[in-house]
Short mmCIF file of C-alpha atoms and ligand atoms in Angstrom, two decimals:
data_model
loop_
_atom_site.label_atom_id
_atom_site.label_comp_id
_atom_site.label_asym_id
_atom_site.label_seq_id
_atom_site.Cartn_x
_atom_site.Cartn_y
_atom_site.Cartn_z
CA UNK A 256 131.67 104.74 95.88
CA UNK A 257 132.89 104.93 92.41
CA UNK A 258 134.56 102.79 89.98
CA UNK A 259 137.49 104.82 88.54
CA UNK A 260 140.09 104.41 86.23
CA UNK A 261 143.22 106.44 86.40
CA UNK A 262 145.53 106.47 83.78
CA UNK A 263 148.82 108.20 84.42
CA UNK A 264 152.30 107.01 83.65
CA UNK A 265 154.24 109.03 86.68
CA UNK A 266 154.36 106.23 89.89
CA UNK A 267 154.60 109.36 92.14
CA UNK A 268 151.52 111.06 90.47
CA UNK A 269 149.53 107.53 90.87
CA UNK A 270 150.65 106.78 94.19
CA UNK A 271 149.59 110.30 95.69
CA UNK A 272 145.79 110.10 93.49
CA UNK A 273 145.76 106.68 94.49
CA UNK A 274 146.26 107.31 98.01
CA UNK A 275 143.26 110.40 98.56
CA UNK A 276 140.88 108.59 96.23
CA UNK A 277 141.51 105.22 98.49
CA UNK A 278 140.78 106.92 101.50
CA UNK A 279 137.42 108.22 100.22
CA UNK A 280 136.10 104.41 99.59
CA UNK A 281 136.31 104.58 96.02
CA UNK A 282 137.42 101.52 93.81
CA UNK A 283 140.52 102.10 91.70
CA UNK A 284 141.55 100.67 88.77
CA UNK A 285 145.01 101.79 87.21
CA UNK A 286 146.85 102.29 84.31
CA UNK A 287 150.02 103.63 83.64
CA UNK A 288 149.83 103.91 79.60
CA UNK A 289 146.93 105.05 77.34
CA UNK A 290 146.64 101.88 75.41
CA UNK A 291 146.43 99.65 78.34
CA UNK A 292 143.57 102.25 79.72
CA UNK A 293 141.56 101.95 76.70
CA UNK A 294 141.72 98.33 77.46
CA UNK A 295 140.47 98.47 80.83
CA UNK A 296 137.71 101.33 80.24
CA UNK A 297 136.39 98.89 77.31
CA UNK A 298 136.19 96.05 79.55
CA UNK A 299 135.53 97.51 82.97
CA UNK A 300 133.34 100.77 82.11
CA UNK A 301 134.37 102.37 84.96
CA UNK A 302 131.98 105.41 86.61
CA UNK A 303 135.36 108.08 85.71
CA UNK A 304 138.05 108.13 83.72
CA UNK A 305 141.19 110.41 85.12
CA UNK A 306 143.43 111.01 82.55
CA UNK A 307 146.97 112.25 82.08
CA UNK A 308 147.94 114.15 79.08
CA UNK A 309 151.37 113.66 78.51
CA UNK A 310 151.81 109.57 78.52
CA UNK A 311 154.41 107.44 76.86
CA UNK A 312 152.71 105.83 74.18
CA UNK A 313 149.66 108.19 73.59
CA UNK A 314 148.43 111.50 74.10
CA UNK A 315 145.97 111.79 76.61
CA UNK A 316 143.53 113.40 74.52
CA UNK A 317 144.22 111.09 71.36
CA UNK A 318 143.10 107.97 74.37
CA UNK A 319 140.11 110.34 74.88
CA UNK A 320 138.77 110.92 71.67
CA UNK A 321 139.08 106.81 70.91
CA UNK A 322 136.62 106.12 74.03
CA UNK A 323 134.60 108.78 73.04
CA UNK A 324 134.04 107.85 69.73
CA UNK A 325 133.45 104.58 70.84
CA UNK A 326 129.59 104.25 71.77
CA UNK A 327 130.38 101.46 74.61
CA UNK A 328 132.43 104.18 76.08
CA UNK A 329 131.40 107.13 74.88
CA UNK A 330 129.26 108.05 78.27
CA UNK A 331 131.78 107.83 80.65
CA UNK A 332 133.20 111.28 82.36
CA UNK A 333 136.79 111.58 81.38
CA UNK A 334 138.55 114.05 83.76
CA UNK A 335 142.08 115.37 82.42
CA UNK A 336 145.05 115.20 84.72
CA UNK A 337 147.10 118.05 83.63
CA UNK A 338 149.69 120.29 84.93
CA UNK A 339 149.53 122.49 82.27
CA UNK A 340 147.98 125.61 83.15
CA UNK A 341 147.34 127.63 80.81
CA UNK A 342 143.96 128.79 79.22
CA UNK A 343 145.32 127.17 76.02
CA UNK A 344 145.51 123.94 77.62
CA UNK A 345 142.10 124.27 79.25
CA UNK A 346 140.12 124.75 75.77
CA UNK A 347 142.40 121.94 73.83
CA UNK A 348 141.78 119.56 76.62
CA UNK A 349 137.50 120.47 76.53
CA UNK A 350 138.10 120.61 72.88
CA UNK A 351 139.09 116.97 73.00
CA UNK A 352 136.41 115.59 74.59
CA UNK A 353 136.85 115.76 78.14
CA UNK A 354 134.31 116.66 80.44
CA UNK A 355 136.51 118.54 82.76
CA UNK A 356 139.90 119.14 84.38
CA UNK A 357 142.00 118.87 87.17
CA UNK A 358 145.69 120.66 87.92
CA UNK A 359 148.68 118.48 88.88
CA UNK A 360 149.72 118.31 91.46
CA UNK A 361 146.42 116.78 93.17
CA UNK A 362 146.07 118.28 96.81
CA UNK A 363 142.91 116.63 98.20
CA UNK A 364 140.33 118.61 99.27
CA UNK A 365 140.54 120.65 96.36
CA UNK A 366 141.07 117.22 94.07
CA UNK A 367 138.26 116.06 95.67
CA UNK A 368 136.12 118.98 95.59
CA UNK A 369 136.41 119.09 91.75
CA UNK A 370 136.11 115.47 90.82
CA UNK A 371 133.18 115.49 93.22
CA UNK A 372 131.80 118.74 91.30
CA UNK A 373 132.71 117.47 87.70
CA UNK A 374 130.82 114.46 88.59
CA UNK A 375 127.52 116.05 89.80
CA UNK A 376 127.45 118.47 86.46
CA UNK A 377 127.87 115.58 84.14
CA UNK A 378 125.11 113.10 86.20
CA UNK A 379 123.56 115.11 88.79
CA UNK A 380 123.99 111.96 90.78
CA UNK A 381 126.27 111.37 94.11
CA UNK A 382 128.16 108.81 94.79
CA UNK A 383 126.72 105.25 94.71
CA UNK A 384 125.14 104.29 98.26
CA UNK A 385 124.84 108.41 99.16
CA UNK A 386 122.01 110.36 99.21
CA UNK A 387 122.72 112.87 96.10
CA UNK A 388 123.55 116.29 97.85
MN1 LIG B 12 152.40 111.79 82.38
#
């Protein structure tokens, strides 16, 4: 089980992440703006951040580059939400600080495939309560 934080302002978007992440056991804490993320990553320090790009009152990577500059937050995966797809968009979104990517719209073996790989390059850890794999 993690702890994770997802931060995205579309209800459909949430709902549907919400939904495969829930069935997996995981613990989900939500937000649908970047400040009010912040907020909750500084006092929750979830295992993952998921973060959208394109929210109403920040950018995605502009909430990113505040939590990673912050040393309470500064070790905690963040994992962009994007539907952007373009190779641009993939070295802006490293470039800001995230530790990896995942395309909108989420289908969940592959969501969870990635999240699950992310995860193991950043800690080399599994899950909480699983034998790491
Ligand atoms: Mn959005």
């Amino acid at each position: 089980m993690w702890r994770i934080l997802i931060v995205e302002d579309s209800p459909t978007n949430m709902m549907l992440t919400v939904e495969i992440l829930r069935c997996e056991g995981h613990l989900l804490l939500q937000a649908e703006n970047a400040s009010k993320g912040i907020e909750i990553a500084r006092q929750e320090l979830p295992d993952v951040i998921l973060m959208d790009i394109q929210l109403p009152d920040m950018d995605g990577l502009q909430a990113t580059g505040l939590l990673k500059a912050d040393p309470a937050t500064a070790h905690i995966p963040i994992v962009a939400l994007t539907a952007f797809a373009m190779k641009d968009d993939e070295q802006r979104i490293l470039a800001g600080g995230c530790d990896g990517y995942i395309q909108k719209p989420v289908r969940y073996k592959e969501f969870l495939e990635a999240l699950g790989s992310i995860m193991r390059q950043r800690g080399g850890a599994g899950p909480r309560g699983e034998e790491s794999k």
